[in-house]
Short mmCIF file of C-alpha atoms in Angstrom, two decimals:
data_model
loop_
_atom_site.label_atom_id
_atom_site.label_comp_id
_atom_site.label_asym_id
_atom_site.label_seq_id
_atom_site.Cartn_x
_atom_site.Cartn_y
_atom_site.Cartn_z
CA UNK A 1 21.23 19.28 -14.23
CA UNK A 2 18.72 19.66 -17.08
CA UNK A 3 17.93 15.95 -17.55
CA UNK A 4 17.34 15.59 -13.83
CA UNK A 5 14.56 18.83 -14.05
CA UNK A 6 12.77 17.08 -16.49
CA UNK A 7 13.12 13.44 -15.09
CA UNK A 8 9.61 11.74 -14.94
CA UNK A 9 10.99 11.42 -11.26
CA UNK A 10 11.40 14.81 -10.83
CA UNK A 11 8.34 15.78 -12.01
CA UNK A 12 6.52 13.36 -9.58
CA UNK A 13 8.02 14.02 -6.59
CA UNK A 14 7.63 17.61 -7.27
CA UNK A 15 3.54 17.79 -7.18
CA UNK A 16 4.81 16.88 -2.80
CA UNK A 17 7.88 18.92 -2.25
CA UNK A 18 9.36 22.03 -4.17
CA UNK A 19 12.94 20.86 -4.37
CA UNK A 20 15.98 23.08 -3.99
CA UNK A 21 18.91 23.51 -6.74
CA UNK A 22 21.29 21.13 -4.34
CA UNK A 23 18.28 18.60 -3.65
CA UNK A 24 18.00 18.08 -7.02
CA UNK A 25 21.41 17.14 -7.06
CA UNK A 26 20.99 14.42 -4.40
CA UNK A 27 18.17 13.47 -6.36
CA UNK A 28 20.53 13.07 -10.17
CA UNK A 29 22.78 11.20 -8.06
CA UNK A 30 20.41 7.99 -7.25
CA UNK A 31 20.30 7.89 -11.08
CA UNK A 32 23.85 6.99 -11.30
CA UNK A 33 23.70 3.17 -12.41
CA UNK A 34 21.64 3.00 -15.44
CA UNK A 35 20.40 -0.21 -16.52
CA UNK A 36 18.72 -1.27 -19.67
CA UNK A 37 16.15 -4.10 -19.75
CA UNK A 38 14.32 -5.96 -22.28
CA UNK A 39 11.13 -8.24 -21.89
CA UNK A 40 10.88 -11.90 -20.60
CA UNK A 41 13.11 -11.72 -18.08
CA UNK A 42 11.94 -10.32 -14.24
CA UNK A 43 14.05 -7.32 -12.72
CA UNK A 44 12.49 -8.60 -9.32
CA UNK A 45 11.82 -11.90 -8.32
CA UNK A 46 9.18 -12.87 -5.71
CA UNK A 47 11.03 -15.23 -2.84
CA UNK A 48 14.61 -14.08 -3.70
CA UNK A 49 16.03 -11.91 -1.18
CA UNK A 50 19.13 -9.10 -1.80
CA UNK A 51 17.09 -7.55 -5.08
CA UNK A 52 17.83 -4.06 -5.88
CA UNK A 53 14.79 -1.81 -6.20
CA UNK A 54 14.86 0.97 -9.68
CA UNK A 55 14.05 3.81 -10.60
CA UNK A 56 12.19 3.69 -13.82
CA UNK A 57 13.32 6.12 -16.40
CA UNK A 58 11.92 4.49 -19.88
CA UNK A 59 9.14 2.02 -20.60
CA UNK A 60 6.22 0.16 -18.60
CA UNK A 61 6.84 -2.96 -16.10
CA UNK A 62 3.97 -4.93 -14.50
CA UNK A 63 4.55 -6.22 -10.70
CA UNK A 64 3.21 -9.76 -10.30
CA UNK A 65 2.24 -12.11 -7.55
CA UNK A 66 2.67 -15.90 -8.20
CA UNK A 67 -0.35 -17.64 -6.08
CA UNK A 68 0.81 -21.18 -4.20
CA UNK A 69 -1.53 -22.78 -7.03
CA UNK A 70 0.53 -21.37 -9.96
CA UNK A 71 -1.44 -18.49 -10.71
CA UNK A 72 -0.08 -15.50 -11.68
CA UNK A 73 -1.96 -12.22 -10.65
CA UNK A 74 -0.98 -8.66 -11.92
CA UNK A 75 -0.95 -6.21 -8.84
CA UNK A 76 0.13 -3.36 -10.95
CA UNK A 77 1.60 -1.70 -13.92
CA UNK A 78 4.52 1.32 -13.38
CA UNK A 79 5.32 4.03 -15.23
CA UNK A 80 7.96 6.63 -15.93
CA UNK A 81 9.45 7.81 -12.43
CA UNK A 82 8.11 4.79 -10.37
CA UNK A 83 9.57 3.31 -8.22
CA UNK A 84 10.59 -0.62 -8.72
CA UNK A 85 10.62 -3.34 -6.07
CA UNK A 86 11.17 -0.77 -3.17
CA UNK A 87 9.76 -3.58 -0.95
CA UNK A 88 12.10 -5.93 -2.24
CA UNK A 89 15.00 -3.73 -0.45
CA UNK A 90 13.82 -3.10 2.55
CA UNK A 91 11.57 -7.02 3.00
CA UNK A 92 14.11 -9.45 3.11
CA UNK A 93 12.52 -11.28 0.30
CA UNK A 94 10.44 -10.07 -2.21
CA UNK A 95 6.52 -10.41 -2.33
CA UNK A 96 6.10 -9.58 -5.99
CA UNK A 97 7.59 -10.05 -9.40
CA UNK A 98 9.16 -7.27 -11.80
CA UNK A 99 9.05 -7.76 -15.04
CA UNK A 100 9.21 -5.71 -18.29
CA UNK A 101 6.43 -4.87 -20.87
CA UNK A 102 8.60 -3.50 -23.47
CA UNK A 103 12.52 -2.28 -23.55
CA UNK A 104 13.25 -0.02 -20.57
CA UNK A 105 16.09 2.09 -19.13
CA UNK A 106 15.47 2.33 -15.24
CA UNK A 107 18.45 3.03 -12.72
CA UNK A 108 19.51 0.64 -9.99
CA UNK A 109 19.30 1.98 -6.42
CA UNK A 110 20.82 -0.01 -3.50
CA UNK A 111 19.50 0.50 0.48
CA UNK A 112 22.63 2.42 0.91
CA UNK A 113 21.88 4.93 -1.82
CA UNK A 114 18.63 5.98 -0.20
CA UNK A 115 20.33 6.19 3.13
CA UNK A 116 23.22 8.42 2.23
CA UNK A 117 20.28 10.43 0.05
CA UNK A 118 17.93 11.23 2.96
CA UNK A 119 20.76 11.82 5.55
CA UNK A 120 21.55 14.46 2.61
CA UNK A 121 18.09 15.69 2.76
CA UNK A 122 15.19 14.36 4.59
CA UNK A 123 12.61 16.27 2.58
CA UNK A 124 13.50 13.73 0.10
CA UNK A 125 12.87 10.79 2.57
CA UNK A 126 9.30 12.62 3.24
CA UNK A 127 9.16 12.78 -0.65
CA UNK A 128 9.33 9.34 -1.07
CA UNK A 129 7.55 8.42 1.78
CA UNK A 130 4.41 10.31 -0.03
CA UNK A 131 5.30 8.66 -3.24
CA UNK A 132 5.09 4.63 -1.49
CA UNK A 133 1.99 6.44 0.43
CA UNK A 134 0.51 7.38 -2.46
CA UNK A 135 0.81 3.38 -3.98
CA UNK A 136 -0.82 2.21 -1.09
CA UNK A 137 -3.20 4.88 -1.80
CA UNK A 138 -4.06 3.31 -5.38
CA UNK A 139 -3.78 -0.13 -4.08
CA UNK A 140 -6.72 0.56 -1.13
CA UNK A 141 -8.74 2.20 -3.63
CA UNK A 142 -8.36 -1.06 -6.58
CA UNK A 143 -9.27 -2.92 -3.05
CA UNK A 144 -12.20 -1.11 -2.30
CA UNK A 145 -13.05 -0.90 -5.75
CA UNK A 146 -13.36 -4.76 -6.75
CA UNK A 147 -16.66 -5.26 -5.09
CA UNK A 148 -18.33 -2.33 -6.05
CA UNK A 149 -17.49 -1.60 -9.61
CA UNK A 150 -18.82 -3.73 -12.79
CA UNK A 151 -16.32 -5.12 -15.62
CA UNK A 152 -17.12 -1.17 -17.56
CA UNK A 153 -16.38 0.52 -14.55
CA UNK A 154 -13.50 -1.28 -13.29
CA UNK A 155 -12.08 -0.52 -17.41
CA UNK A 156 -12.66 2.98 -16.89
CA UNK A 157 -11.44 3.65 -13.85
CA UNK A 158 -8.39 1.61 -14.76
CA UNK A 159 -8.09 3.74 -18.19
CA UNK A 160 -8.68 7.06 -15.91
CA UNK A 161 -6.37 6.60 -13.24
CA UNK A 162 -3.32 5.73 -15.93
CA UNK A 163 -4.10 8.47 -17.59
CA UNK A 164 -3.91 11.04 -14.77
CA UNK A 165 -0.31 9.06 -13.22
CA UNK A 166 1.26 9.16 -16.98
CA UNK A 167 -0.40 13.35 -17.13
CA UNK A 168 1.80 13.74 -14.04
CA UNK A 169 4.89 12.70 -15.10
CA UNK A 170 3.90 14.76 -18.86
CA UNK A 171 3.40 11.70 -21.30
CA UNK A 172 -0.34 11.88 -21.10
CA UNK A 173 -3.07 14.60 -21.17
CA UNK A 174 -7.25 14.52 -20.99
CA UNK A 175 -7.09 13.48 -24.73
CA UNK A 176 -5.24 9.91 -24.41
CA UNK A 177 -2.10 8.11 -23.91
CA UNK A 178 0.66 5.73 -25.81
CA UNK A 179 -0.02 2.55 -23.62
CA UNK A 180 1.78 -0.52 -24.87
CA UNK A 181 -0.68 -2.89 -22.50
CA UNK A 182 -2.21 -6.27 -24.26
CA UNK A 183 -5.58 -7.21 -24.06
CA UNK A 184 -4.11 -10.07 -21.36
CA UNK A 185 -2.64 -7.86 -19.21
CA UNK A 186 -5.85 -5.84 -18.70
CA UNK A 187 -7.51 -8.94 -18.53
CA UNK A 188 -5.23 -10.35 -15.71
CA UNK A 189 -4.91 -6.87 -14.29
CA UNK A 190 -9.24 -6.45 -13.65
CA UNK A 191 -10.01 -10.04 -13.33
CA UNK A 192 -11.58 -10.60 -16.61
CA UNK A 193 -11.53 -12.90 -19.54
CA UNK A 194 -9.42 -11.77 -22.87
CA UNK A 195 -13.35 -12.02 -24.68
CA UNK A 196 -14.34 -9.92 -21.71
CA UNK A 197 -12.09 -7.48 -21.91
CA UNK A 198 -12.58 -7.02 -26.04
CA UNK A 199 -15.92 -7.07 -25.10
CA UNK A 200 -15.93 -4.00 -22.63
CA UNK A 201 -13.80 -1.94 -24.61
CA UNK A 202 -16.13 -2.41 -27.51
CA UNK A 203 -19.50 -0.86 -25.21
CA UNK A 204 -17.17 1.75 -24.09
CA UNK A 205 -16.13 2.29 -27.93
CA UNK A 206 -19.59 2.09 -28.87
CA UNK A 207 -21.07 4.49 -25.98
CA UNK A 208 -18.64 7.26 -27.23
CA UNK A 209 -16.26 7.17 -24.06
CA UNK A 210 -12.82 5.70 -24.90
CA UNK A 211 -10.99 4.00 -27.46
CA UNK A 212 -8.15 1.60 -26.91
CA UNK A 213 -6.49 0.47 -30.71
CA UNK A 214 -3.07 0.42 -32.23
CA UNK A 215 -1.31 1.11 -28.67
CA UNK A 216 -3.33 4.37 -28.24
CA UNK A 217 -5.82 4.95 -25.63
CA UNK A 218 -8.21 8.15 -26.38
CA UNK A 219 -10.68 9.61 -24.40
CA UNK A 220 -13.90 10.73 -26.66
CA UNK A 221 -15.48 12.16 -23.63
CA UNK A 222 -13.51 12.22 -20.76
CA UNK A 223 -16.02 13.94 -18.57
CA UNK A 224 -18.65 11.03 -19.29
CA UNK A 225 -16.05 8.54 -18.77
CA UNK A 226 -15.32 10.01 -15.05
CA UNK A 227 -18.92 9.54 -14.27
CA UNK A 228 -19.60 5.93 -15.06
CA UNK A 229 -16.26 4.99 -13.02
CA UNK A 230 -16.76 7.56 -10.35
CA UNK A 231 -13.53 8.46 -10.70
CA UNK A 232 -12.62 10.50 -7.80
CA UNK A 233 -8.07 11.71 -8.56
CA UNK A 234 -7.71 13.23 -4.92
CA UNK A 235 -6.32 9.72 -3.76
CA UNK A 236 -3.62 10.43 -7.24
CA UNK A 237 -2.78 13.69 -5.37
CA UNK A 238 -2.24 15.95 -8.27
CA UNK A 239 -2.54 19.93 -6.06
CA UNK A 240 0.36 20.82 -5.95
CA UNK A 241 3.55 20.72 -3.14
CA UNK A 242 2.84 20.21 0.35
CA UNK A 243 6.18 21.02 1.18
CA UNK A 244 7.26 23.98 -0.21
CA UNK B 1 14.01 5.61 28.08
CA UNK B 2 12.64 2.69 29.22
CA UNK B 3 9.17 3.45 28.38
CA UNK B 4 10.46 4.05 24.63
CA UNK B 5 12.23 0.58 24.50
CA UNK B 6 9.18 -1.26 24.85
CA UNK B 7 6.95 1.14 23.52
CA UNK B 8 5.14 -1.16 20.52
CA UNK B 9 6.15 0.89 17.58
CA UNK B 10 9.58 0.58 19.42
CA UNK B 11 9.20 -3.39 18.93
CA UNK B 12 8.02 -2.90 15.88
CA UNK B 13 10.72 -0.89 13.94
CA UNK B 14 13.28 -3.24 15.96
CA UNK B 15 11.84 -5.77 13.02
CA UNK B 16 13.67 -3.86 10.86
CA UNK B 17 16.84 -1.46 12.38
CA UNK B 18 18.59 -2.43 15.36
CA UNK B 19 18.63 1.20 16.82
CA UNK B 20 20.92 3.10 19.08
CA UNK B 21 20.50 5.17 22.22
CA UNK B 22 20.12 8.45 20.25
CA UNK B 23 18.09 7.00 17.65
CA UNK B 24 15.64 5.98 20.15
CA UNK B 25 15.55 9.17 21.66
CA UNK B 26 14.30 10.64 18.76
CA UNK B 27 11.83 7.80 18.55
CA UNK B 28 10.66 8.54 21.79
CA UNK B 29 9.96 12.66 21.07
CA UNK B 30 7.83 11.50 18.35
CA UNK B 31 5.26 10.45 21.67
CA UNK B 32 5.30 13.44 23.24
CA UNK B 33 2.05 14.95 22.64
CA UNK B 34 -0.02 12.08 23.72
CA UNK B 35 -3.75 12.27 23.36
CA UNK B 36 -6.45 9.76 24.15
CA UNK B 37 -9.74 8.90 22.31
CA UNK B 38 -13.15 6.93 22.55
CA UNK B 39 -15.17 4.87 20.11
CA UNK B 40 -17.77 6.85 18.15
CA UNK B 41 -15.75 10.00 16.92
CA UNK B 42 -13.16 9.62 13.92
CA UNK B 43 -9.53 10.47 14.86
CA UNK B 44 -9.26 11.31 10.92
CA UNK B 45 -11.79 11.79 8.27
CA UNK B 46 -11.80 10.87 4.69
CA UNK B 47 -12.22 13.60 2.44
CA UNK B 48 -10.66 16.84 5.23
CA UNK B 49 -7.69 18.37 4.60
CA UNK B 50 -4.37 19.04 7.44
CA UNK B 51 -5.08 16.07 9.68
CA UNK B 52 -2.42 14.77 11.52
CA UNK B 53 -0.95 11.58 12.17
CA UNK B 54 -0.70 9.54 15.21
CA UNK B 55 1.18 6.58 16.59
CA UNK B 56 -0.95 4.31 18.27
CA UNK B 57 -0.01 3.36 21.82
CA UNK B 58 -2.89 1.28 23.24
CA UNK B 59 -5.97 -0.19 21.93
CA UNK B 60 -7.72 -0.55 18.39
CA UNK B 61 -9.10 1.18 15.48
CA UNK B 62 -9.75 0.12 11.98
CA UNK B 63 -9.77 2.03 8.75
CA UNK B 64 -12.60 2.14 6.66
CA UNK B 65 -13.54 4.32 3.11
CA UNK B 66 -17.17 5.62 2.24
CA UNK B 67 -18.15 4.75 -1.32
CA UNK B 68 -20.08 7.35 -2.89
CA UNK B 69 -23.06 5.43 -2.66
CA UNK B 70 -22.81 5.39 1.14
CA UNK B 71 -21.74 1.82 2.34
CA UNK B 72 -18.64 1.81 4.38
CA UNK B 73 -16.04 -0.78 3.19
CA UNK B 74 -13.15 -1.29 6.18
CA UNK B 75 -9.86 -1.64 4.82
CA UNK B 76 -7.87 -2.71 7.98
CA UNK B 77 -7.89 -2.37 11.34
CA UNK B 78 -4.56 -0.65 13.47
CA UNK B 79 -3.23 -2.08 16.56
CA UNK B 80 -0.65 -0.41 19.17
CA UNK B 81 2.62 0.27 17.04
CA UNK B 82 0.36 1.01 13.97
CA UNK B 83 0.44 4.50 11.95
CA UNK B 84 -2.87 5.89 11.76
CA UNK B 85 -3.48 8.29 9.05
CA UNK B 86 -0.09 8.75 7.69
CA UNK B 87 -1.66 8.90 3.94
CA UNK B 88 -3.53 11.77 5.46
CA UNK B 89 -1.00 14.40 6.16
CA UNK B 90 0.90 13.62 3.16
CA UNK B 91 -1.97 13.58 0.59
CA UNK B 92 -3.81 17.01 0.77
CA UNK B 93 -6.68 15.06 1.23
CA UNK B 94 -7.33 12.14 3.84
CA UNK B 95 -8.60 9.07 1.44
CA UNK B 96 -9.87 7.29 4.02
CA UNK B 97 -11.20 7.62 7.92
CA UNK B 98 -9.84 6.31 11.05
CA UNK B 99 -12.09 5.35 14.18
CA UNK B 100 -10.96 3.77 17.47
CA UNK B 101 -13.18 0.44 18.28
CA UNK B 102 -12.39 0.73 22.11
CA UNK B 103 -10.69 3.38 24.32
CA UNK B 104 -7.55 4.57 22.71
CA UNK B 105 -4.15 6.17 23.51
CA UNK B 106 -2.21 7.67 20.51
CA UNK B 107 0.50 10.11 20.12
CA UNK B 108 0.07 13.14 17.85
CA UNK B 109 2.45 13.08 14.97
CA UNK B 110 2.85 16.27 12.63
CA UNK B 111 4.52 16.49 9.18
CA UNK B 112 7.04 18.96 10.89
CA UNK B 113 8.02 16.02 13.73
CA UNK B 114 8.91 13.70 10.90
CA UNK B 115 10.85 15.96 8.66
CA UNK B 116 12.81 16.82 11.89
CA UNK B 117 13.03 13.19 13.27
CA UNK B 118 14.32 12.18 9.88
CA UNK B 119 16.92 15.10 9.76
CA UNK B 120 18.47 13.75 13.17
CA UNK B 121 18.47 10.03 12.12
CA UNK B 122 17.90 8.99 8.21
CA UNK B 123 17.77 5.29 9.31
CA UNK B 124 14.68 6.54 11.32
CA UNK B 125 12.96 7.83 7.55
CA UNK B 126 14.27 4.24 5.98
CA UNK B 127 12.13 2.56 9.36
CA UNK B 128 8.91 4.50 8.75
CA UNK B 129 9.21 3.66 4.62
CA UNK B 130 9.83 0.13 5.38
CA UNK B 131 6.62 0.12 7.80
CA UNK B 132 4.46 1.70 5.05
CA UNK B 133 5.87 -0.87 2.28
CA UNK B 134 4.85 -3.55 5.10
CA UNK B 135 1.23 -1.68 5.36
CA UNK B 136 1.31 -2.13 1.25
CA UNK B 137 2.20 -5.59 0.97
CA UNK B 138 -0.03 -6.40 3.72
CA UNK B 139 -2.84 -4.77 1.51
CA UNK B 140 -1.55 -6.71 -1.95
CA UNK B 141 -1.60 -9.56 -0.41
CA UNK B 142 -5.93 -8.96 0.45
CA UNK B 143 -6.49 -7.81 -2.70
CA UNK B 144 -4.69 -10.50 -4.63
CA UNK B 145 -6.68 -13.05 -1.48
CA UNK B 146 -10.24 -11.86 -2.58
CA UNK B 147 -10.66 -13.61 -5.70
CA UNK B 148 -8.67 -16.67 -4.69
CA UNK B 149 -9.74 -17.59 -1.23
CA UNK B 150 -13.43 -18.79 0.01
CA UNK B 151 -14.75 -17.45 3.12
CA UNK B 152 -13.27 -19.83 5.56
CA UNK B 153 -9.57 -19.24 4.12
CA UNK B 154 -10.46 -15.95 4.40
CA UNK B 155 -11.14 -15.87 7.75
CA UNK B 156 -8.71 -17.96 8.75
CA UNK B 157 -5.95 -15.67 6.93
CA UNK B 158 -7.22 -13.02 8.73
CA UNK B 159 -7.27 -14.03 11.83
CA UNK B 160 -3.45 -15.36 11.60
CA UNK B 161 -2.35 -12.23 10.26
CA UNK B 162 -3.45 -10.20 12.83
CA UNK B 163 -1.72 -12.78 15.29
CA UNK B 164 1.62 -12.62 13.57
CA UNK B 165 1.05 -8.59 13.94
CA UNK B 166 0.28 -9.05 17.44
CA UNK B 167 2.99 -11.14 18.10
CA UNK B 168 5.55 -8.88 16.55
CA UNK B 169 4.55 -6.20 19.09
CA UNK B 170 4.29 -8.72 22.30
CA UNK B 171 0.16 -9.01 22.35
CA UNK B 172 -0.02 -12.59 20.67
CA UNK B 173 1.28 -16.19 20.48
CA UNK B 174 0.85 -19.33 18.96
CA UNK B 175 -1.88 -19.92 21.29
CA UNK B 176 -3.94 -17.18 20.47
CA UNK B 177 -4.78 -13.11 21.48
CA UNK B 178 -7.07 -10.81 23.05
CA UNK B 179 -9.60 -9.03 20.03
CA UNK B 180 -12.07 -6.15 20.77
CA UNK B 181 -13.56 -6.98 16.82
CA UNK B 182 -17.19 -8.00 16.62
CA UNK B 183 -18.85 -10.03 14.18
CA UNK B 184 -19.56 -6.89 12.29
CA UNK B 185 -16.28 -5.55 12.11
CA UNK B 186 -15.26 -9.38 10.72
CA UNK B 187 -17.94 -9.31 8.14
CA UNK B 188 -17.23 -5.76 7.06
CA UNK B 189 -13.61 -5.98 6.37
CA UNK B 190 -14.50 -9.68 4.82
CA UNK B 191 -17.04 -8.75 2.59
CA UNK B 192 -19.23 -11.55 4.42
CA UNK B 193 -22.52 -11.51 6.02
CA UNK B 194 -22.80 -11.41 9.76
CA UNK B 195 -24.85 -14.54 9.39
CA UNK B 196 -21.93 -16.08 7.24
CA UNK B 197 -18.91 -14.67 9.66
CA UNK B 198 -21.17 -16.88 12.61
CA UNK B 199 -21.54 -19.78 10.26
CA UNK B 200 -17.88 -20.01 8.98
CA UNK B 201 -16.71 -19.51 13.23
CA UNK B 202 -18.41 -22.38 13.85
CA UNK B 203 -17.14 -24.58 10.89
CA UNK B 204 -13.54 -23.59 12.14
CA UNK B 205 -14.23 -24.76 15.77
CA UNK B 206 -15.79 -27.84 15.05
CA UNK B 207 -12.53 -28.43 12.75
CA UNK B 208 -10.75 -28.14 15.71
CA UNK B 209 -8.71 -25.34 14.34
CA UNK B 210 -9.25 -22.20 15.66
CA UNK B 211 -11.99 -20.58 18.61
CA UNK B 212 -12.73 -17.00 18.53
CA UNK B 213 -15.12 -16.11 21.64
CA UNK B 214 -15.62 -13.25 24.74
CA UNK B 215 -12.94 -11.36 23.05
CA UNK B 216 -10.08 -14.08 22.47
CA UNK B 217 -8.96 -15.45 19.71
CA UNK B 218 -7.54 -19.32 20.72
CA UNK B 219 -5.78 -21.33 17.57
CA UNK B 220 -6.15 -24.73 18.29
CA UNK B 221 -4.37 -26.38 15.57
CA UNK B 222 -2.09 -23.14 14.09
CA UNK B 223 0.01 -25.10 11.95
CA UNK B 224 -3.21 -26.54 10.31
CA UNK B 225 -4.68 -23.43 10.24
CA UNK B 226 -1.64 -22.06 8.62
CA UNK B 227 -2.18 -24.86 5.65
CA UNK B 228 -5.71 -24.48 5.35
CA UNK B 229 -5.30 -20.31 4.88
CA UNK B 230 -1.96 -20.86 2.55
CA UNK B 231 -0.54 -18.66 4.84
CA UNK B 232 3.11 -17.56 4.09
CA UNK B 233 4.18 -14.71 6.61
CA UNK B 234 7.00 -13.31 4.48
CA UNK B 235 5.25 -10.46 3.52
CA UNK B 236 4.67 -9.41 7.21
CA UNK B 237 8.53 -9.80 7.60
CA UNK B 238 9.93 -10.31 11.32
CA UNK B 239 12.82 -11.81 10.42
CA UNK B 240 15.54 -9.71 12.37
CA UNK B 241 16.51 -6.26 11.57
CA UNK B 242 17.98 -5.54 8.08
CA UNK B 243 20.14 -2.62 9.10
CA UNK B 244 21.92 -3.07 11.79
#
């Protein structure tokens, strides 16, 4: 049981539900298949249907959306104790891509695992129910933000909101994070140019807020950096269980 | 019962699991403390704390966030099988508000109601996740449209989605709906001008495509509608139930 307690999973869920000795158990249990993956080739393919979804244990994926022209459009990176292509169970095809950033270790979970989990214990099914509520949360809010916020505060509030998902799950604090991102993913990821993105990161650099080099980001002032992206966390729901 | 079988979130989840008599029983305690509301006063309001849920039964609201400079962005707008405000009673904090746009009725939904509708049927929890991963594709899918599609695609996206969603719940057809939305609730949730929302109308009609007038939407041409949008319904998924 001690891996499970300390799962980035388990740490997650637990800012929405206190979970009980035999819960956790239920919850070990969908980590049963492990799987390693390496980059360059998708876990999740947009189109096909019958894809597992994972639980990601190790490493950073992106999620991807192919446009009918070609295009390819990054929706989303995930993290430790994310959940991976949990549309692509329950659509019968997939509307996005999975694919690796670097080596990861996720385990696979099948339709039938989550059913036999929340007849087990439905305060898991409202568990993960907050967690694909909480997505949607992020994904309204990148929405909302794309009109509204300029290339520097679209960066920072992109810099800001990883940093308070990977504090959750304890790989991250108010000082920085290990993020193995490319200058092309942010730049796919916002909407900007490569020379765009080197650009912004040099003002923000420059202004004393952040620092993004050698696969570190580090907040210089953190406080600062919160005010040019109005950065508001609530919609990150960090407070503590709801259920207790 | 046989209010509950063709109640629209009963049509709805039917996309999805083909249910039983028990399992709709439980469906249909989930309506039992009905509740009605008019335009002008928020059902739930961004920013409070222990708002409940409802399942909408009749009529229309949208969704809409206040930026912290003021301007109201809409994010989407419910129709009768629709969630409203599920985000807010499992995030501490309601990110967003909820308004009806004509006379609505709704049925009060607690976090207590789930957790014990989900404890008599899990396949019940597995309908309500795949509705909120169809509510998150469905907002992907405008957020990965915004930077692709011009105003006119964007319209005419729009305006087949909601049809498809109408459909699915028995208020819409090839040949059009009924829509309570005026030009300012088009131009709000487009990012467009009222000015442009008129201008881009009329382009449409003349194009012999699609009319939108004393609250009806009528496609003319769908299937050229369909090419002109790039629409690709998958992600709205009402292909026949996946558990059966």
């Amino acid at each position: 049981m001690s891996s499970i307690e300390t799962s980035p999973l388990t740490r997650k869920l637990r800012a929405f539900v206190a979970f009980s000795g035999p819960e956790l158990a239920v919850l070990d249990r969908l980590h049963r298949r492990k799987r390693a993956f390496v980059p360059g080739r998708d876990l999740v393919q947009q189109g096909q249907s019958e894809q597992a979804a994972y639980i990601l244990a190790e490493g950073w994926v992106c999620s991807y959306k192919v446009q009918p022209d070609g295009t390819r459009q990054i929706v989303d990176f995930q993290i430790p104790g994310d959940f991976l292509g949990l549309r692509s169970i329950l659509l019968h095809t997939s509307d996005h891509s999975v694919e690796p950033i670097v080596s990861i270790q996720a385990a696979e979970v099948l339709i039938e695992d989550l059913l036999e989990a929340f007849s087990d214990t439905p305060r898991l099914a409202m568990a993960i129910l907050w967690m694909a509520s909480r997505d949607e949360a992020m994904v309204v809010e990148h929405l909302v933000g794309i009109g509204r916020r300029d290339a520097e505060q679209r960066m920072a509030h992109f810099l800001l909101e990883l940093g308070a998902r990977l504090t959750l799950v304890g790989m991250g604090s108010r000082a920085g994070y290990d993020c193995p991102l490319t200058q092309y993913h942010l730049a796919d990821a916002l909407g900007l140019s490569a020379v765009h993105v080197n650009r912004v990161l040099r003002k923000l650099r420059e202004d004393g807020l952040v620092t993004f080099r050698d696969g570190r980001v580090t907040f210089l002032d953190h406080d600062r950096l919160v005010g040019l992206a109005q950065f508001d966390p609530a919609y990150l729901e960090h407070t503590g269980p709801l259920l207790k």
